[in-house]
Amino acid sequence: EPEVTQTPSHQVTQMGQEVILRCVPISNHLYFYWYRQILGQKVEFLVSFYNNEISEKSEIFDDQFSVERPDGSNFTLKIRSTKLEDSAMYFCASSLQQGAAGNTIYFGEGSWLTVV
Amino acid sequence: DQQVKQNSPSLSVQEGRISILNCDYTNSMFDYFLWYKKYPAEGPTFLISISSIKDKNEDGRFTVFLNKSAKHLSLHIVPSQPGDSAVYFCAASVLSSGNTPLVFGKGTRLSVIA
């Protein structure tokens, strides 16, 4: 069973610090995503990425956030200056095709970010 | 703005009985619906989906029903097994607009009691 892997599994950071969350998508997948889930709330879309550029982003994904695929295997989410409200579980996901229909989007196990 | 709502945060069911998880949506543009299952310390995993052209899709013990007029869908698990205990997320997408992001509900925690 192919899997998406994420590191770290848990990170505690001070408010205002930069954080980089790393993901290794499934190797032949072409579409990459970040979602997050604040404790007790719904899973929210942040950004999708295809062909080395952002294809869609949500209102949450402001200038403090950026994504990168630096080396063709890793897919990273950077938060430049963390805020308390950034504390959440961040899920990376990838898929082979565009769109949800008949196309399984595989999620990683998540990176739990705690901002103190 | 909760476009996808799962109003029951938790549900307990006896092993062998039917589990029914409900989901409502407000965006009439949604035309593709999915259920994901999530165990603790794992990411969501795809379970079953349904297109808006259908009103039922079945896969083994799992059946999803869609009522477009009521903007309601439900996931039936029968018979329920202890291994089904997890958080179930309903998600929706607008297929006709291409790669629209999945919009998730808050999830329902199912506990199947042996």
mmCIF file of C-alpha atoms in Angstrom:
data_model
loop_
_atom_site.group_PDB
_atom_site.id
_atom_site.type_symbol
_atom_site.label_atom_id
_atom_site.label_comp_id
_atom_site.label_asym_id
_atom_site.label_seq_id
_atom_site.Cartn_x
_atom_site.Cartn_y
_atom_site.Cartn_z
ATOM 1 C CA GLU A 1 0.000 0.000 0.000
ATOM 2 C CA PRO A 2 1.593 3.277 -1.059
ATOM 3 C CA GLU A 3 1.786 5.952 1.576
ATOM 4 C CA VAL A 4 2.395 9.608 2.116
ATOM 5 C CA THR A 5 4.908 10.261 4.871
ATOM 6 C CA GLN A 6 5.218 13.403 6.955
ATOM 7 C CA THR A 7 7.815 14.768 9.331
ATOM 8 C CA PRO A 8 7.889 15.784 12.081
ATOM 9 C CA SER A 9 4.991 13.988 13.683
ATOM 10 C CA HIS A 10 4.863 16.635 16.382
ATOM 11 C CA GLN A 11 6.548 20.027 16.700
ATOM 12 C CA VAL A 12 6.340 22.621 19.426
ATOM 13 C CA THR A 13 7.434 26.096 18.436
ATOM 14 C CA GLN A 14 7.421 29.565 19.929
ATOM 15 C CA MET A 15 5.109 32.179 18.505
ATOM 16 C CA GLY A 16 6.833 34.146 15.766
ATOM 17 C CA GLN A 17 9.187 31.361 14.794
ATOM 18 C CA GLU A 18 9.374 29.826 11.354
ATOM 19 C CA VAL A 19 8.233 26.248 10.900
ATOM 20 C CA ILE A 20 8.751 23.876 7.988
ATOM 21 C CA LEU A 21 6.604 20.775 7.715
ATOM 22 C CA ARG A 22 7.850 18.124 5.345
ATOM 23 C CA CYS A 23 6.035 15.585 3.256
ATOM 24 C CA VAL A 24 7.062 12.847 0.869
ATOM 25 C CA PRO A 25 4.109 12.230 -1.447
ATOM 26 C CA ILE A 26 3.570 8.949 -3.256
ATOM 27 C CA SER A 27 6.255 8.764 -5.911
ATOM 28 C CA ASN A 28 4.189 8.765 -9.115
ATOM 29 C CA HIS A 29 1.612 11.269 -7.900
ATOM 30 C CA LEU A 30 1.330 14.627 -9.582
ATOM 31 C CA TYR A 31 -1.024 16.638 -7.360
ATOM 32 C CA PHE A 32 -0.147 17.649 -3.841
ATOM 33 C CA TYR A 33 -2.163 19.223 -1.083
ATOM 34 C CA TRP A 34 -1.973 20.557 2.437
ATOM 35 C CA TYR A 35 -4.943 20.439 4.752
ATOM 36 C CA ARG A 36 -5.144 21.260 8.430
ATOM 37 C CA GLN A 37 -7.408 20.381 11.315
ATOM 38 C CA ILE A 38 -7.583 22.585 14.379
ATOM 39 C CA LEU A 39 -8.491 20.522 17.414
ATOM 40 C CA GLY A 40 -12.223 19.865 17.511
ATOM 41 C CA GLN A 41 -12.844 21.465 14.142
ATOM 42 C CA LYS A 42 -13.167 20.282 10.570
ATOM 43 C CA VAL A 43 -10.380 19.386 8.198
ATOM 44 C CA GLU A 44 -9.722 22.523 6.119
ATOM 45 C CA PHE A 45 -8.106 22.877 2.725
ATOM 46 C CA LEU A 46 -5.025 25.068 2.583
ATOM 47 C CA VAL A 47 -3.413 24.685 -0.814
ATOM 48 C CA SER A 48 -3.031 22.457 -3.853
ATOM 49 C CA PHE A 49 0.088 22.233 -5.980
ATOM 50 C CA TYR A 50 0.692 20.905 -9.474
ATOM 51 C CA ASN A 51 3.475 21.244 -11.988
ATOM 52 C CA ASN A 52 5.597 23.215 -9.541
ATOM 53 C CA GLU A 53 3.064 25.867 -8.847
ATOM 54 C CA ILE A 54 0.109 26.546 -6.624
ATOM 55 C CA SER A 55 -3.096 25.617 -8.425
ATOM 56 C CA GLU A 56 -5.505 26.692 -5.715
ATOM 57 C CA LYS A 57 -5.367 28.106 -2.212
ATOM 58 C CA SER A 58 -7.832 28.980 0.506
ATOM 59 C CA GLU A 59 -8.263 32.174 2.489
ATOM 60 C CA ILE A 60 -6.303 30.559 5.302
ATOM 61 C CA PHE A 61 -3.240 30.325 3.079
ATOM 62 C CA ASP A 62 -2.063 33.911 3.458
ATOM 63 C CA ASP A 63 1.378 35.453 2.972
ATOM 64 C CA GLN A 64 2.671 33.690 6.067
ATOM 65 C CA PHE A 65 2.373 30.355 4.280
ATOM 66 C CA SER A 66 4.379 29.012 1.387
ATOM 67 C CA VAL A 67 4.868 25.651 -0.270
ATOM 68 C CA GLU A 68 7.748 24.241 -2.175
ATOM 69 C CA ARG A 69 8.829 21.095 -3.925
ATOM 70 C CA PRO A 70 12.568 21.633 -3.596
ATOM 71 C CA ASP A 71 13.977 18.382 -4.908
ATOM 72 C CA GLY A 72 11.286 16.503 -6.803
ATOM 73 C CA SER A 73 10.395 14.254 -3.887
ATOM 74 C CA ASN A 74 9.721 16.435 -0.868
ATOM 75 C CA PHE A 75 6.782 18.785 -0.594
ATOM 76 C CA THR A 76 7.096 21.331 2.183
ATOM 77 C CA LEU A 77 4.811 23.753 3.949
ATOM 78 C CA LYS A 78 6.495 26.753 5.533
ATOM 79 C CA ILE A 79 4.877 29.061 8.049
ATOM 80 C CA ARG A 80 7.070 32.158 8.306
ATOM 81 C CA SER A 81 5.975 33.613 11.620
ATOM 82 C CA THR A 82 3.773 31.269 13.569
ATOM 83 C CA LYS A 83 0.768 32.444 15.541
ATOM 84 C CA LEU A 84 -1.040 30.673 18.354
ATOM 85 C CA GLU A 85 -3.959 29.986 16.030
ATOM 86 C CA ASP A 86 -1.689 28.033 13.694
ATOM 87 C CA SER A 87 -1.700 25.209 16.225
ATOM 88 C CA ALA A 88 -3.284 22.315 14.366
ATOM 89 C CA MET A 89 -2.711 18.953 12.763
ATOM 90 C CA TYR A 90 -1.391 19.523 9.253
ATOM 91 C CA PHE A 91 -2.105 16.829 6.686
ATOM 92 C CA CYS A 92 -0.224 16.437 3.468
ATOM 93 C CA ALA A 93 -1.987 14.581 0.656
ATOM 94 C CA SER A 94 -1.265 13.537 -2.880
ATOM 95 C CA SER A 95 -3.148 12.136 -5.837
ATOM 96 C CA LEU A 96 -2.359 10.802 -9.269
ATOM 97 C CA GLN A 97 -5.055 12.633 -11.130
ATOM 98 C CA GLN A 98 -6.841 15.905 -10.872
ATOM 99 C CA GLY A 99 -10.140 16.034 -9.056
ATOM 100 C CA ALA A 100 -11.830 13.817 -6.543
ATOM 101 C CA ALA A 101 -13.842 11.447 -8.733
ATOM 102 C CA GLY A 102 -12.423 7.965 -9.134
ATOM 103 C CA ASN A 103 -9.160 9.292 -7.866
ATOM 104 C CA THR A 104 -8.071 8.447 -4.386
ATOM 105 C CA ILE A 105 -6.431 11.257 -2.515
ATOM 106 C CA TYR A 106 -3.965 9.723 -0.105
ATOM 107 C CA PHE A 107 -3.329 11.496 3.174
ATOM 108 C CA GLY A 108 -0.278 11.367 5.375
ATOM 109 C CA GLU A 109 -0.457 10.725 9.093
ATOM 110 C CA GLY A 110 -0.254 14.394 9.907
ATOM 111 C CA SER A 111 2.146 16.732 11.652
ATOM 112 C CA TRP A 112 0.867 18.107 14.908
ATOM 113 C CA LEU A 113 2.030 21.709 15.343
ATOM 114 C CA THR A 114 1.762 23.372 18.737
ATOM 115 C CA VAL A 115 2.549 27.080 18.912
ATOM 116 C CA VAL A 116 3.248 28.390 22.415
ATOM 117 C CA ASP B 1 -19.260 29.001 6.780
ATOM 118 C CA GLN B 2 -19.967 25.302 7.227
ATOM 119 C CA GLN B 3 -20.790 23.978 3.820
ATOM 120 C CA VAL B 4 -20.607 20.380 5.006
ATOM 121 C CA LYS B 5 -22.130 19.571 8.374
ATOM 122 C CA GLN B 6 -21.938 16.502 10.501
ATOM 123 C CA ASN B 7 -24.187 17.343 13.402
ATOM 124 C CA SER B 8 -23.444 14.289 15.528
ATOM 125 C CA PRO B 9 -19.969 14.491 17.029
ATOM 126 C CA SER B 10 -20.215 10.919 18.279
ATOM 127 C CA LEU B 11 -22.184 7.717 17.881
ATOM 128 C CA SER B 12 -22.108 4.432 19.808
ATOM 129 C CA VAL B 13 -23.389 1.230 18.258
ATOM 130 C CA GLN B 14 -23.458 -2.383 19.362
ATOM 131 C CA GLU B 15 -21.354 -4.820 17.365
ATOM 132 C CA GLY B 16 -23.410 -6.472 14.633
ATOM 133 C CA ARG B 17 -25.951 -3.651 14.445
ATOM 134 C CA ILE B 18 -26.206 -0.944 11.814
ATOM 135 C CA SER B 19 -24.265 2.302 12.118
ATOM 136 C CA ILE B 20 -25.769 5.292 10.363
ATOM 137 C CA LEU B 21 -23.655 8.411 10.006
ATOM 138 C CA ASN B 22 -25.287 11.509 8.641
ATOM 139 C CA CYS B 23 -24.046 14.484 6.689
ATOM 140 C CA ASP B 24 -25.773 17.604 5.376
ATOM 141 C CA TYR B 25 -24.471 20.114 2.877
ATOM 142 C CA THR B 26 -25.505 23.594 1.880
ATOM 143 C CA ASN B 27 -23.687 24.182 -1.416
ATOM 144 C CA SER B 28 -25.919 22.969 -4.244
ATOM 145 C CA MET B 29 -22.892 22.994 -6.571
ATOM 146 C CA PHE B 30 -21.437 19.943 -4.835
ATOM 147 C CA ASP B 31 -21.756 16.973 -7.135
ATOM 148 C CA TYR B 32 -19.384 14.445 -5.639
ATOM 149 C CA PHE B 33 -19.340 13.184 -2.082
ATOM 150 C CA LEU B 34 -16.887 11.063 -0.180
ATOM 151 C CA TRP B 35 -16.521 9.435 3.184
ATOM 152 C CA TYR B 36 -13.150 9.195 4.867
ATOM 153 C CA LYS B 37 -12.262 7.204 7.940
ATOM 154 C CA LYS B 38 -9.603 8.292 10.385
ATOM 155 C CA TYR B 39 -7.930 6.299 13.127
ATOM 156 C CA PRO B 40 -5.982 8.083 15.873
ATOM 157 C CA ALA B 41 -2.466 9.114 14.787
ATOM 158 C CA GLU B 42 -3.253 8.351 11.158
ATOM 159 C CA GLY B 43 -4.384 10.473 8.244
ATOM 160 C CA PRO B 44 -7.868 10.165 6.728
ATOM 161 C CA THR B 45 -8.312 7.187 4.410
ATOM 162 C CA PHE B 46 -10.819 7.040 1.597
ATOM 163 C CA LEU B 47 -13.784 4.778 2.259
ATOM 164 C CA ILE B 48 -16.524 5.257 -0.318
ATOM 165 C CA SER B 49 -17.859 7.920 -2.656
ATOM 166 C CA ILE B 50 -20.972 8.807 -4.614
ATOM 167 C CA SER B 51 -21.673 11.018 -7.571
ATOM 168 C CA SER B 52 -24.753 13.226 -7.608
ATOM 169 C CA ILE B 53 -26.154 11.253 -10.545
ATOM 170 C CA LYS B 54 -26.690 8.324 -8.197
ATOM 171 C CA ASP B 55 -28.637 7.977 -5.007
ATOM 172 C CA LYS B 56 -26.901 4.913 -3.639
ATOM 173 C CA ASN B 57 -23.481 3.305 -3.787
ATOM 174 C CA GLU B 58 -22.577 0.097 -2.051
ATOM 175 C CA ASP B 59 -19.235 -1.458 -1.253
ATOM 176 C CA GLY B 60 -19.342 -4.504 0.983
ATOM 177 C CA ARG B 61 -20.600 -3.507 4.414
ATOM 178 C CA PHE B 62 -20.620 0.183 3.475
ATOM 179 C CA THR B 63 -23.436 1.926 1.664
ATOM 180 C CA VAL B 64 -23.748 5.624 0.995
ATOM 181 C CA PHE B 65 -27.157 7.144 0.286
ATOM 182 C CA LEU B 66 -27.617 10.551 -1.297
ATOM 183 C CA ASN B 67 -30.793 12.621 -1.103
ATOM 184 C CA LYS B 68 -30.139 15.616 -3.330
ATOM 185 C CA SER B 69 -33.410 17.371 -2.635
ATOM 186 C CA ALA B 70 -32.679 17.304 1.080
ATOM 187 C CA LYS B 71 -28.960 17.933 0.551
ATOM 188 C CA HIS B 72 -28.303 14.996 2.807
ATOM 189 C CA LEU B 73 -26.164 11.924 2.646
ATOM 190 C CA SER B 74 -25.645 9.062 4.987
ATOM 191 C CA LEU B 75 -23.189 6.242 5.445
ATOM 192 C CA HIS B 76 -24.547 2.891 6.578
ATOM 193 C CA ILE B 77 -22.248 0.266 8.000
ATOM 194 C CA VAL B 78 -23.790 -3.125 8.487
ATOM 195 C CA PRO B 79 -22.925 -5.174 10.368
ATOM 196 C CA SER B 80 -20.780 -2.873 12.488
ATOM 197 C CA GLN B 81 -17.514 -4.288 13.772
ATOM 198 C CA PRO B 82 -15.226 -3.091 16.580
ATOM 199 C CA GLY B 83 -12.562 -2.289 13.957
ATOM 200 C CA ASP B 84 -14.939 0.265 12.470
ATOM 201 C CA SER B 85 -14.428 2.454 15.540
ATOM 202 C CA ALA B 86 -12.900 5.627 14.119
ATOM 203 C CA VAL B 87 -13.753 9.191 13.161
ATOM 204 C CA TYR B 88 -15.718 9.393 9.927
ATOM 205 C CA PHE B 89 -15.501 12.508 7.785
ATOM 206 C CA CYS B 90 -17.947 13.435 5.103
ATOM 207 C CA ALA B 91 -16.408 15.450 2.248
ATOM 208 C CA ALA B 92 -17.747 17.096 -0.872
ATOM 209 C CA SER B 93 -16.361 18.437 -4.110
ATOM 210 C CA VAL B 94 -17.532 20.218 -7.238
ATOM 211 C CA LEU B 95 -16.464 17.801 -9.949
ATOM 212 C CA SER B 96 -17.704 19.862 -12.825
ATOM 213 C CA SER B 97 -15.258 22.626 -11.895
ATOM 214 C CA GLY B 98 -12.227 20.374 -12.049
ATOM 215 C CA ASN B 99 -9.874 19.980 -9.170
ATOM 216 C CA THR B 100 -11.879 21.692 -6.477
ATOM 217 C CA PRO B 101 -10.596 21.062 -2.994
ATOM 218 C CA LEU B 102 -12.428 18.649 -0.785
ATOM 219 C CA VAL B 103 -14.630 20.371 1.785
ATOM 220 C CA PHE B 104 -14.829 18.327 4.944
ATOM 221 C CA GLY B 105 -17.309 18.113 7.764
ATOM 222 C CA LYS B 106 -16.149 18.095 11.388
ATOM 223 C CA GLY B 107 -16.374 14.345 11.664
ATOM 224 C CA THR B 108 -18.367 11.856 13.708
ATOM 225 C CA ARG B 109 -16.609 9.560 16.155
ATOM 226 C CA LEU B 110 -18.071 6.070 15.863
ATOM 227 C CA SER B 111 -17.591 3.628 18.703
ATOM 228 C CA VAL B 112 -18.613 0.046 18.051
ATOM 229 C CA ILE B 113 -19.084 -1.794 21.304
ATOM 230 C CA ALA B 114 -18.385 -5.514 21.420
#
